[in-house]
Amino acid sequence: MVLLDTYEAGYTLGKLIGGFLTIVLMGGIYFLPSIIGRKKRQAMSIFALNLLLGWTVLGWIGALIWAMSSDTPQVVVKPVVHTPVSVADELTKLQALRENGTLSETEYQQQRQRLLNQPA
């Protein structure tokens, strides 16, 4: 009887551990889309779809595809701020370009005339 009780206790413990491991494995498979998509911007939406509709195989496949798709970059529009540049600053830049040989004397004179003829 003692041997039988030990056998039954071991068998029950084995079934308990096996059942627990099965639940963990099945849970991991069920939430695989959420695990894959956890670093996406829409991770909570993927998790919600997976949790609520994952039991319908179509919902699970949809969540998996969404989790594996590329994350579209967020577009940030920055306004362009034009800082007014004085004519004197532009002339100084032109003179530096002429002195280091980037602009020829003719090009320098043309650009200088263009700057001086601009309306204020």
mmCIF file of N, CA, C and O in Angstrom, residues 20-119:
data_model
loop_
_atom_site.group_PDB
_atom_site.id
_atom_site.type_symbol
_atom_site.label_atom_id
_atom_site.label_comp_id
_atom_site.label_asym_id
_atom_site.label_seq_id
_atom_site.Cartn_x
_atom_site.Cartn_y
_atom_site.Cartn_z
ATOM 1 N N PHE A 20 0.937 21.746 -16.182
ATOM 2 C CA PHE A 20 1.428 23.122 -16.059
ATOM 3 C C PHE A 20 2.294 23.490 -17.254
ATOM 4 O O PHE A 20 2.131 24.571 -17.841
ATOM 5 N N LEU A 21 3.208 22.620 -17.645
ATOM 6 C CA LEU A 21 4.071 22.882 -18.793
ATOM 7 C C LEU A 21 3.269 22.996 -20.086
ATOM 8 O O LEU A 21 3.580 23.809 -20.958
ATOM 9 N N THR A 22 2.227 22.175 -20.197
ATOM 10 C CA THR A 22 1.362 22.248 -21.379
ATOM 11 C C THR A 22 0.651 23.596 -21.446
ATOM 12 O O THR A 22 0.578 24.218 -22.513
ATOM 13 N N ILE A 23 0.144 24.067 -20.307
ATOM 14 C CA ILE A 23 -0.544 25.366 -20.267
ATOM 15 C C ILE A 23 0.429 26.494 -20.620
ATOM 16 O O ILE A 23 0.088 27.398 -21.387
ATOM 17 N N VAL A 24 1.646 26.442 -20.076
ATOM 18 C CA VAL A 24 2.644 27.476 -20.378
ATOM 19 C C VAL A 24 2.997 27.450 -21.864
ATOM 20 O O VAL A 24 3.066 28.502 -22.512
ATOM 21 N N LEU A 25 3.199 26.275 -22.427
ATOM 22 C CA LEU A 25 3.545 26.150 -23.844
ATOM 23 C C LEU A 25 2.402 26.644 -24.731
ATOM 24 O O LEU A 25 2.634 27.403 -25.680
ATOM 25 N N MET A 26 1.189 26.237 -24.414
ATOM 26 C CA MET A 26 0.038 26.665 -25.229
ATOM 27 C C MET A 26 -0.187 28.176 -25.091
ATOM 28 O O MET A 26 -0.530 28.849 -26.066
ATOM 29 N N GLY A 27 0.023 28.717 -23.886
ATOM 30 C CA GLY A 27 -0.091 30.166 -23.695
ATOM 31 C C GLY A 27 0.962 30.910 -24.502
ATOM 32 O O GLY A 27 0.685 31.965 -25.078
ATOM 33 N N GLY A 28 2.175 30.365 -24.536
ATOM 34 C CA GLY A 28 3.235 30.988 -25.336
ATOM 35 C C GLY A 28 2.911 30.984 -26.817
ATOM 36 O O GLY A 28 3.146 31.972 -27.509
ATOM 37 N N ILE A 29 2.350 29.886 -27.283
ATOM 38 C CA ILE A 29 1.953 29.808 -28.697
ATOM 39 C C ILE A 29 0.794 30.761 -28.973
ATOM 40 O O ILE A 29 0.775 31.456 -29.982
ATOM 41 N N TYR A 30 -0.172 30.803 -28.047
ATOM 42 C CA TYR A 30 -1.343 31.661 -28.234
ATOM 43 C C TYR A 30 -0.929 33.135 -28.293
ATOM 44 O O TYR A 30 -1.438 33.892 -29.114
ATOM 45 N N PHE A 31 0.001 33.539 -27.416
ATOM 46 C CA PHE A 31 0.413 34.944 -27.370
ATOM 47 C C PHE A 31 1.670 35.221 -28.195
ATOM 48 O O PHE A 31 2.301 36.265 -28.015
ATOM 49 N N LEU A 32 2.032 34.336 -29.085
ATOM 50 C CA LEU A 32 3.190 34.535 -29.946
ATOM 51 C C LEU A 32 3.123 35.852 -30.735
ATOM 52 O O LEU A 32 4.117 36.581 -30.782
ATOM 53 N N PRO A 33 1.986 36.212 -31.331
ATOM 54 C CA PRO A 33 1.939 37.504 -32.024
ATOM 55 C C PRO A 33 2.232 38.684 -31.093
ATOM 56 O O PRO A 33 2.926 39.627 -31.479
ATOM 57 N N SER A 34 1.724 38.624 -29.866
ATOM 58 C CA SER A 34 1.980 39.716 -28.920
ATOM 59 C C SER A 34 3.446 39.761 -28.522
ATOM 60 O O SER A 34 4.015 40.836 -28.334
ATOM 61 N N ILE A 35 4.067 38.607 -28.395
ATOM 62 C CA ILE A 35 5.486 38.554 -28.034
ATOM 63 C C ILE A 35 6.341 39.104 -29.167
ATOM 64 O O ILE A 35 7.264 39.883 -28.942
ATOM 65 N N ILE A 36 6.012 38.744 -30.397
ATOM 66 C CA ILE A 36 6.776 39.228 -31.552
ATOM 67 C C ILE A 36 6.604 40.731 -31.730
ATOM 68 O O ILE A 36 7.554 41.445 -32.018
ATOM 69 N N GLY A 37 5.389 41.239 -31.531
ATOM 70 C CA GLY A 37 5.110 42.659 -31.780
ATOM 71 C C GLY A 37 5.247 43.554 -30.570
ATOM 72 O O GLY A 37 4.772 44.688 -30.578
ATOM 73 N N ARG A 38 5.921 43.102 -29.519
ATOM 74 C CA ARG A 38 5.963 43.873 -28.277
ATOM 75 C C ARG A 38 6.739 45.183 -28.384
ATOM 76 O O ARG A 38 6.540 46.077 -27.587
ATOM 77 N N LYS A 39 7.602 45.336 -29.389
ATOM 78 C CA LYS A 39 8.391 46.560 -29.513
ATOM 79 C C LYS A 39 7.864 47.499 -30.588
ATOM 80 O O LYS A 39 8.498 48.492 -30.908
ATOM 81 N N LYS A 40 6.711 47.185 -31.130
ATOM 82 C CA LYS A 40 6.127 48.038 -32.165
ATOM 83 C C LYS A 40 5.364 49.194 -31.520
ATOM 84 O O LYS A 40 4.988 49.134 -30.360
ATOM 85 N N ARG A 41 5.114 50.237 -32.322
ATOM 86 C CA ARG A 41 4.338 51.369 -31.809
ATOM 87 C C ARG A 41 2.922 50.944 -31.461
ATOM 88 O O ARG A 41 2.315 51.478 -30.560
ATOM 89 N N GLN A 42 2.378 49.973 -32.171
ATOM 90 C CA GLN A 42 0.997 49.541 -31.956
ATOM 91 C C GLN A 42 0.937 48.229 -31.195
ATOM 92 O O GLN A 42 0.041 47.417 -31.407
ATOM 93 N N ALA A 43 1.860 48.043 -30.259
ATOM 94 C CA ALA A 43 1.946 46.781 -29.521
ATOM 95 C C ALA A 43 0.668 46.501 -28.717
ATOM 96 O O ALA A 43 0.221 45.352 -28.644
ATOM 97 N N MET A 44 0.072 47.516 -28.134
ATOM 98 C CA MET A 44 -1.143 47.308 -27.340
ATOM 99 C C MET A 44 -2.317 46.884 -28.233
ATOM 100 O O MET A 44 -3.141 46.070 -27.828
ATOM 101 N N SER A 45 -2.386 47.414 -29.424
ATOM 102 C CA SER A 45 -3.450 47.023 -30.349
ATOM 103 C C SER A 45 -3.262 45.577 -30.807
ATOM 104 O O SER A 45 -4.238 44.826 -30.920
ATOM 105 N N ILE A 46 -2.024 45.197 -31.058
ATOM 106 C CA ILE A 46 -1.731 43.810 -31.438
ATOM 107 C C ILE A 46 -2.102 42.880 -30.289
ATOM 108 O O ILE A 46 -2.717 41.833 -30.495
ATOM 109 N N PHE A 47 -1.749 43.279 -29.055
ATOM 110 C CA PHE A 47 -2.090 42.467 -27.889
ATOM 111 C C PHE A 47 -3.596 42.334 -27.727
ATOM 112 O O PHE A 47 -4.112 41.243 -27.461
ATOM 113 N N ALA A 48 -4.338 43.442 -27.913
ATOM 114 C CA ALA A 48 -5.791 43.400 -27.771
ATOM 115 C C ALA A 48 -6.406 42.470 -28.818
ATOM 116 O O ALA A 48 -7.298 41.670 -28.502
ATOM 117 N N LEU A 49 -5.958 42.573 -30.051
ATOM 118 C CA LEU A 49 -6.463 41.683 -31.105
ATOM 119 C C LEU A 49 -6.137 40.236 -30.775
ATOM 120 O O LEU A 49 -6.989 39.354 -30.891
ATOM 121 N N ASN A 50 -4.928 39.987 -30.318
ATOM 122 C CA ASN A 50 -4.492 38.644 -29.973
ATOM 123 C C ASN A 50 -5.301 38.083 -28.803
ATOM 124 O O ASN A 50 -5.747 36.933 -28.832
ATOM 125 N N LEU A 51 -5.523 38.907 -27.793
ATOM 126 C CA LEU A 51 -6.246 38.464 -26.602
ATOM 127 C C LEU A 51 -7.720 38.206 -26.898
ATOM 128 O O LEU A 51 -8.273 37.179 -26.513
ATOM 129 N N LEU A 52 -8.348 39.145 -27.601
ATOM 130 C CA LEU A 52 -9.794 39.069 -27.794
ATOM 131 C C LEU A 52 -10.215 38.193 -28.973
ATOM 132 O O LEU A 52 -11.280 37.571 -28.930
ATOM 133 N N LEU A 53 -9.420 38.180 -30.033
ATOM 134 C CA LEU A 53 -9.832 37.430 -31.225
ATOM 135 C C LEU A 53 -8.859 36.320 -31.611
ATOM 136 O O LEU A 53 -9.011 35.698 -32.656
ATOM 137 N N GLY A 54 -7.859 36.088 -30.774
ATOM 138 C CA GLY A 54 -6.883 35.051 -31.089
ATOM 139 C C GLY A 54 -7.491 33.662 -31.116
ATOM 140 O O GLY A 54 -6.994 32.774 -31.801
ATOM 141 N N TRP A 55 -8.557 33.443 -30.362
ATOM 142 C CA TRP A 55 -9.198 32.126 -30.320
ATOM 143 C C TRP A 55 -9.850 31.783 -31.645
ATOM 144 O O TRP A 55 -10.034 30.617 -31.963
ATOM 145 N N THR A 56 -10.193 32.803 -32.439
ATOM 146 C CA THR A 56 -10.670 32.531 -33.793
ATOM 147 C C THR A 56 -9.411 32.485 -34.639
ATOM 148 O O THR A 56 -8.747 33.466 -34.776
ATOM 149 N N VAL A 57 -9.066 31.426 -35.181
ATOM 150 C CA VAL A 57 -7.773 31.259 -35.853
ATOM 151 C C VAL A 57 -7.461 32.435 -36.767
ATOM 152 O O VAL A 57 -6.326 32.873 -36.875
ATOM 153 N N LEU A 58 -8.494 33.020 -37.370
ATOM 154 C CA LEU A 58 -8.307 34.168 -38.241
ATOM 155 C C LEU A 58 -7.750 35.364 -37.470
ATOM 156 O O LEU A 58 -6.869 36.080 -37.953
ATOM 157 N N GLY A 59 -8.259 35.599 -36.258
ATOM 158 C CA GLY A 59 -7.751 36.690 -35.421
ATOM 159 C C GLY A 59 -6.298 36.477 -35.039
ATOM 160 O O GLY A 59 -5.498 37.413 -35.007
ATOM 161 N N TRP A 60 -5.936 35.231 -34.733
ATOM 162 C CA TRP A 60 -4.561 34.914 -34.363
ATOM 163 C C TRP A 60 -3.626 35.142 -35.542
ATOM 164 O O TRP A 60 -2.563 35.730 -35.402
ATOM 165 N N ILE A 61 -4.047 34.697 -36.741
ATOM 166 C CA ILE A 61 -3.222 34.879 -37.948
ATOM 167 C C ILE A 61 -3.097 36.367 -38.272
ATOM 168 O O ILE A 61 -2.027 36.850 -38.625
ATOM 169 N N GLY A 62 -4.204 37.109 -38.125
ATOM 170 C CA GLY A 62 -4.158 38.555 -38.366
ATOM 171 C C GLY A 62 -3.199 39.256 -37.419
ATOM 172 O O GLY A 62 -2.414 40.120 -37.826
ATOM 173 N N ALA A 63 -3.245 38.883 -36.141
ATOM 174 C CA ALA A 63 -2.331 39.486 -35.163
ATOM 175 C C ALA A 63 -0.884 39.116 -35.471
ATOM 176 O O ALA A 63 0.029 39.944 -35.332
ATOM 177 N N LEU A 64 -0.654 37.890 -35.914
ATOM 178 C CA LEU A 64 0.699 37.448 -36.254
ATOM 179 C C LEU A 64 1.240 38.216 -37.456
ATOM 180 O O LEU A 64 2.387 38.675 -37.449
ATOM 181 N N ILE A 65 0.407 38.371 -38.475
ATOM 182 C CA ILE A 65 0.836 39.129 -39.661
ATOM 183 C C ILE A 65 1.129 40.575 -39.289
ATOM 184 O O ILE A 65 2.127 41.159 -39.712
ATOM 185 N N TRP A 66 0.262 41.180 -38.459
ATOM 186 C CA TRP A 66 0.446 42.551 -38.029
ATOM 187 C C TRP A 66 1.744 42.690 -37.225
ATOM 188 O O TRP A 66 2.499 43.643 -37.391
ATOM 189 N N ALA A 67 2.011 41.722 -36.371
ATOM 190 C CA ALA A 67 3.212 41.769 -35.539
ATOM 191 C C ALA A 67 4.481 41.607 -36.369
ATOM 192 O O ALA A 67 5.519 42.173 -36.032
ATOM 193 N N MET A 68 4.399 40.856 -37.457
ATOM 194 C CA MET A 68 5.586 40.602 -38.272
ATOM 195 C C MET A 68 5.782 41.631 -39.385
ATOM 196 O O MET A 68 6.842 41.662 -40.010
ATOM 197 N N SER A 69 4.781 42.464 -39.645
ATOM 198 C CA SER A 69 4.915 43.456 -40.704
ATOM 199 C C SER A 69 5.855 44.568 -40.255
ATOM 200 O O SER A 69 6.068 44.790 -39.067
ATOM 201 N N SER A 70 6.409 45.278 -41.226
ATOM 202 C CA SER A 70 7.348 46.346 -40.886
ATOM 203 C C SER A 70 6.587 47.518 -40.285
ATOM 204 O O SER A 70 5.475 47.839 -40.701
ATOM 205 N N ASP A 71 7.211 48.126 -39.314
ATOM 206 C CA ASP A 71 6.610 49.262 -38.626
ATOM 207 C C ASP A 71 6.862 50.504 -39.468
ATOM 208 O O ASP A 71 8.009 50.837 -39.747
ATOM 209 N N THR A 72 5.822 51.193 -39.895
ATOM 210 C CA THR A 72 6.001 52.387 -40.709
ATOM 211 C C THR A 72 6.607 53.480 -39.841
ATOM 212 O O THR A 72 6.183 53.680 -38.706
ATOM 213 N N PRO A 73 7.615 54.163 -40.354
ATOM 214 C CA PRO A 73 8.239 55.208 -39.543
ATOM 215 C C PRO A 73 7.273 56.369 -39.325
ATOM 216 O O PRO A 73 6.482 56.718 -40.203
ATOM 217 N N GLN A 74 7.341 56.917 -38.138
ATOM 218 C CA GLN A 74 6.481 58.041 -37.815
ATOM 219 C C GLN A 74 7.061 59.272 -38.488
ATOM 220 O O GLN A 74 8.242 59.588 -38.342
ATOM 221 N N VAL A 75 6.223 59.974 -39.237
ATOM 222 C CA VAL A 75 6.669 61.144 -39.971
ATOM 223 C C VAL A 75 6.542 62.360 -39.068
ATOM 224 O O VAL A 75 5.470 62.646 -38.541
ATOM 225 N N VAL A 76 7.653 63.035 -38.874
ATOM 226 C CA VAL A 76 7.658 64.242 -38.061
ATOM 227 C C VAL A 76 7.949 65.407 -38.982
ATOM 228 O O VAL A 76 8.977 65.444 -39.657
ATOM 229 N N VAL A 77 7.032 66.343 -39.023
ATOM 230 C CA VAL A 77 7.194 67.511 -39.869
ATOM 231 C C VAL A 77 7.738 68.641 -39.014
ATOM 232 O O VAL A 77 7.109 69.050 -38.047
ATOM 233 N N LYS A 78 8.922 69.086 -39.367
ATOM 234 C CA LYS A 78 9.536 70.188 -38.636
ATOM 235 C C LYS A 78 9.410 71.448 -39.481
ATOM 236 O O LYS A 78 9.749 71.440 -40.668
ATOM 237 N N PRO A 79 8.924 72.507 -38.872
ATOM 238 C CA PRO A 79 8.819 73.747 -39.652
ATOM 239 C C PRO A 79 10.212 74.303 -39.959
ATOM 240 O O PRO A 79 11.128 74.222 -39.133
ATOM 241 N N VAL A 80 10.363 74.815 -41.153
ATOM 242 C CA VAL A 80 11.634 75.394 -41.571
ATOM 243 C C VAL A 80 11.659 76.846 -41.123
ATOM 244 O O VAL A 80 10.764 77.622 -41.441
ATOM 245 N N VAL A 81 12.649 77.171 -40.352
ATOM 246 C CA VAL A 81 12.788 78.539 -39.865
ATOM 247 C C VAL A 81 13.880 79.211 -40.687
ATOM 248 O O VAL A 81 15.027 78.770 -40.695
ATOM 249 N N HIS A 82 13.471 80.234 -41.382
ATOM 250 C CA HIS A 82 14.424 80.978 -42.186
ATOM 251 C C HIS A 82 14.970 82.124 -41.348
ATOM 252 O O HIS A 82 14.230 83.005 -40.944
ATOM 253 N N THR A 83 16.251 82.072 -41.103
ATOM 254 C CA THR A 83 16.864 83.166 -40.366
ATOM 255 C C THR A 83 17.334 84.196 -41.381
ATOM 256 O O THR A 83 17.962 83.844 -42.392
ATOM 257 N N PRO A 84 17.008 85.420 -41.132
ATOM 258 C CA PRO A 84 17.428 86.439 -42.090
ATOM 259 C C PRO A 84 18.959 86.572 -42.088
ATOM 260 O O PRO A 84 19.602 86.567 -41.050
ATOM 261 N N VAL A 85 19.496 86.607 -43.282
ATOM 262 C CA VAL A 85 20.940 86.729 -43.444
ATOM 263 C C VAL A 85 21.206 88.107 -44.019
ATOM 264 O O VAL A 85 20.595 88.506 -45.011
ATOM 265 N N SER A 86 22.115 88.804 -43.411
ATOM 266 C CA SER A 86 22.401 90.150 -43.893
ATOM 267 C C SER A 86 23.251 90.079 -45.160
ATOM 268 O O SER A 86 23.980 89.116 -45.400
ATOM 269 N N VAL A 87 23.159 91.135 -45.942
ATOM 270 C CA VAL A 87 23.928 91.221 -47.183
ATOM 271 C C VAL A 87 25.414 91.279 -46.849
ATOM 272 O O VAL A 87 26.248 90.690 -47.548
ATOM 273 N N ALA A 88 25.746 91.917 -45.748
ATOM 274 C CA ALA A 88 27.154 92.020 -45.347
ATOM 275 C C ALA A 88 27.735 90.635 -45.052
ATOM 276 O O ALA A 88 28.876 90.342 -45.429
ATOM 277 N N ASP A 89 26.941 89.790 -44.392
ATOM 278 C CA ASP A 89 27.407 88.427 -44.112
ATOM 279 C C ASP A 89 27.628 87.652 -45.402
ATOM 280 O O ASP A 89 28.615 86.925 -45.549
ATOM 281 N N GLU A 90 26.697 87.803 -46.334
ATOM 282 C CA GLU A 90 26.818 87.096 -47.606
ATOM 283 C C GLU A 90 28.037 87.586 -48.397
ATOM 284 O O GLU A 90 28.744 86.802 -49.014
ATOM 285 N N LEU A 91 28.279 88.892 -48.347
ATOM 286 C CA LEU A 91 29.453 89.440 -49.047
ATOM 287 C C LEU A 91 30.744 88.919 -48.418
ATOM 288 O O LEU A 91 31.708 88.619 -49.131
ATOM 289 N N THR A 92 30.762 88.783 -47.095
ATOM 290 C CA THR A 92 31.939 88.247 -46.408
ATOM 291 C C THR A 92 32.187 86.801 -46.831
ATOM 292 O O THR A 92 33.334 86.393 -47.077
ATOM 293 N N LYS A 93 31.110 86.022 -46.924
ATOM 294 C CA LYS A 93 31.240 84.622 -47.372
ATOM 295 C C LYS A 93 31.755 84.556 -48.801
ATOM 296 O O LYS A 93 32.620 83.729 -49.132
ATOM 297 N N LEU A 94 31.217 85.432 -49.675
ATOM 298 C CA LEU A 94 31.665 85.453 -51.072
ATOM 299 C C LEU A 94 33.145 85.809 -51.161
ATOM 300 O O LEU A 94 33.898 85.205 -51.943
ATOM 301 N N GLN A 95 33.578 86.767 -50.354
ATOM 302 C CA GLN A 95 34.975 87.184 -50.378
ATOM 303 C C GLN A 95 35.879 86.032 -49.916
ATOM 304 O O GLN A 95 36.940 85.801 -50.500
ATOM 305 N N ALA A 96 35.441 85.291 -48.907
ATOM 306 C CA ALA A 96 36.226 84.150 -48.434
ATOM 307 C C ALA A 96 36.322 83.083 -49.517
ATOM 308 O O ALA A 96 37.382 82.464 -49.712
ATOM 309 N N LEU A 97 35.223 82.846 -50.235
ATOM 310 C CA LEU A 97 35.232 81.868 -51.331
ATOM 311 C C LEU A 97 36.166 82.315 -52.460
ATOM 312 O O LEU A 97 36.852 81.501 -53.080
ATOM 313 N N ARG A 98 36.207 83.628 -52.712
ATOM 314 C CA ARG A 98 37.101 84.139 -53.768
ATOM 315 C C ARG A 98 38.560 83.998 -53.335
ATOM 316 O O ARG A 98 39.412 83.581 -54.113
ATOM 317 N N GLU A 99 38.816 84.269 -52.060
ATOM 318 C CA GLU A 99 40.187 84.218 -51.570
ATOM 319 C C GLU A 99 40.748 82.792 -51.526
ATOM 320 O O GLU A 99 41.937 82.584 -51.729
ATOM 321 N N ASN A 100 39.888 81.799 -51.241
ATOM 322 C CA ASN A 100 40.411 80.427 -51.201
ATOM 323 C C ASN A 100 40.372 79.749 -52.569
ATOM 324 O O ASN A 100 40.744 78.593 -52.697
ATOM 325 N N GLY A 101 39.915 80.472 -53.585
ATOM 326 C CA GLY A 101 39.982 79.954 -54.947
ATOM 327 C C GLY A 101 38.748 79.208 -55.416
ATOM 328 O O GLY A 101 38.729 78.679 -56.519
ATOM 329 N N THR A 102 37.703 79.155 -54.599
ATOM 330 C CA THR A 102 36.483 78.450 -54.997
ATOM 331 C C THR A 102 35.744 79.233 -56.077
ATOM 332 O O THR A 102 35.194 78.653 -57.008
ATOM 333 N N LEU A 103 35.731 80.556 -55.940
ATOM 334 C CA LEU A 103 35.081 81.415 -56.939
ATOM 335 C C LEU A 103 36.145 82.184 -57.721
ATOM 336 O O LEU A 103 37.141 82.644 -57.147
ATOM 337 N N SER A 104 35.883 82.332 -59.007
ATOM 338 C CA SER A 104 36.770 83.169 -59.815
ATOM 339 C C SER A 104 36.382 84.629 -59.589
ATOM 340 O O SER A 104 35.340 84.930 -59.005
ATOM 341 N N GLU A 105 37.204 85.533 -60.063
ATOM 342 C CA GLU A 105 36.909 86.964 -59.903
ATOM 343 C C GLU A 105 35.599 87.325 -60.609
ATOM 344 O O GLU A 105 34.796 88.085 -60.073
ATOM 345 N N THR A 106 35.366 86.738 -61.763
ATOM 346 C CA THR A 106 34.135 87.019 -62.520
ATOM 347 C C THR A 106 32.910 86.524 -61.757
ATOM 348 O O THR A 106 31.910 87.243 -61.635
ATOM 349 N N GLU A 107 32.991 85.300 -61.243
ATOM 350 C CA GLU A 107 31.867 84.747 -60.475
ATOM 351 C C GLU A 107 31.615 85.573 -59.215
ATOM 352 O O GLU A 107 30.465 85.838 -58.850
ATOM 353 N N TYR A 108 32.702 86.013 -58.587
ATOM 354 C CA TYR A 108 32.556 86.829 -57.384
ATOM 355 C C TYR A 108 31.828 88.122 -57.716
ATOM 356 O O TYR A 108 30.909 88.523 -56.991
ATOM 357 N N GLN A 109 32.223 88.774 -58.788
ATOM 358 C CA GLN A 109 31.602 90.055 -59.165
ATOM 359 C C GLN A 109 30.119 89.857 -59.515
ATOM 360 O O GLN A 109 29.266 90.679 -59.150
ATOM 361 N N GLN A 110 29.796 88.742 -60.199
ATOM 362 C CA GLN A 110 28.392 88.478 -60.556
ATOM 363 C C GLN A 110 27.539 88.272 -59.300
ATOM 364 O O GLN A 110 26.458 88.838 -59.180
ATOM 365 N N GLN A 111 28.042 87.467 -58.376
ATOM 366 C CA GLN A 111 27.293 87.197 -57.152
ATOM 367 C C GLN A 111 27.199 88.448 -56.276
ATOM 368 O O GLN A 111 26.175 88.701 -55.640
ATOM 369 N N ARG A 112 28.249 89.244 -56.289
ATOM 370 C CA ARG A 112 28.237 90.487 -55.508
ATOM 371 C C ARG A 112 27.184 91.443 -56.065
ATOM 372 O O ARG A 112 26.424 92.042 -55.314
ATOM 373 N N GLN A 113 27.132 91.558 -57.378
ATOM 374 C CA GLN A 113 26.120 92.430 -58.006
ATOM 375 C C GLN A 113 24.714 91.929 -57.719
ATOM 376 O O GLN A 113 23.809 92.707 -57.449
ATOM 377 N N ARG A 114 24.532 90.596 -57.754
ATOM 378 C CA ARG A 114 23.220 90.034 -57.468
ATOM 379 C C ARG A 114 22.769 90.370 -56.037
ATOM 380 O O ARG A 114 21.633 90.762 -55.794
ATOM 381 N N LEU A 115 23.724 90.276 -55.095
ATOM 382 C CA LEU A 115 23.375 90.580 -53.701
ATOM 383 C C LEU A 115 23.092 92.066 -53.511
ATOM 384 O O LEU A 115 22.173 92.445 -52.785
ATOM 385 N N LEU A 116 23.894 92.894 -54.155
ATOM 386 C CA LEU A 116 23.699 94.344 -53.971
ATOM 387 C C LEU A 116 22.450 94.870 -54.667
ATOM 388 O O LEU A 116 21.897 95.884 -54.261
ATOM 389 N N ASN A 117 21.971 94.164 -55.692
ATOM 390 C CA ASN A 117 20.776 94.602 -56.411
ATOM 391 C C ASN A 117 19.491 94.047 -55.823
ATOM 392 O O ASN A 117 18.408 94.348 -56.341
ATOM 393 N N GLN A 118 19.605 93.223 -54.768
ATOM 394 C CA GLN A 118 18.383 92.660 -54.145
ATOM 395 C C GLN A 118 17.624 93.755 -53.409
ATOM 396 O O GLN A 118 18.222 94.638 -52.794
ATOM 397 N N PRO A 119 16.265 93.656 -53.460
ATOM 398 C CA PRO A 119 15.494 94.629 -52.668
ATOM 399 C C PRO A 119 15.662 94.326 -51.179
ATOM 400 O O PRO A 119 15.779 93.180 -50.768
#
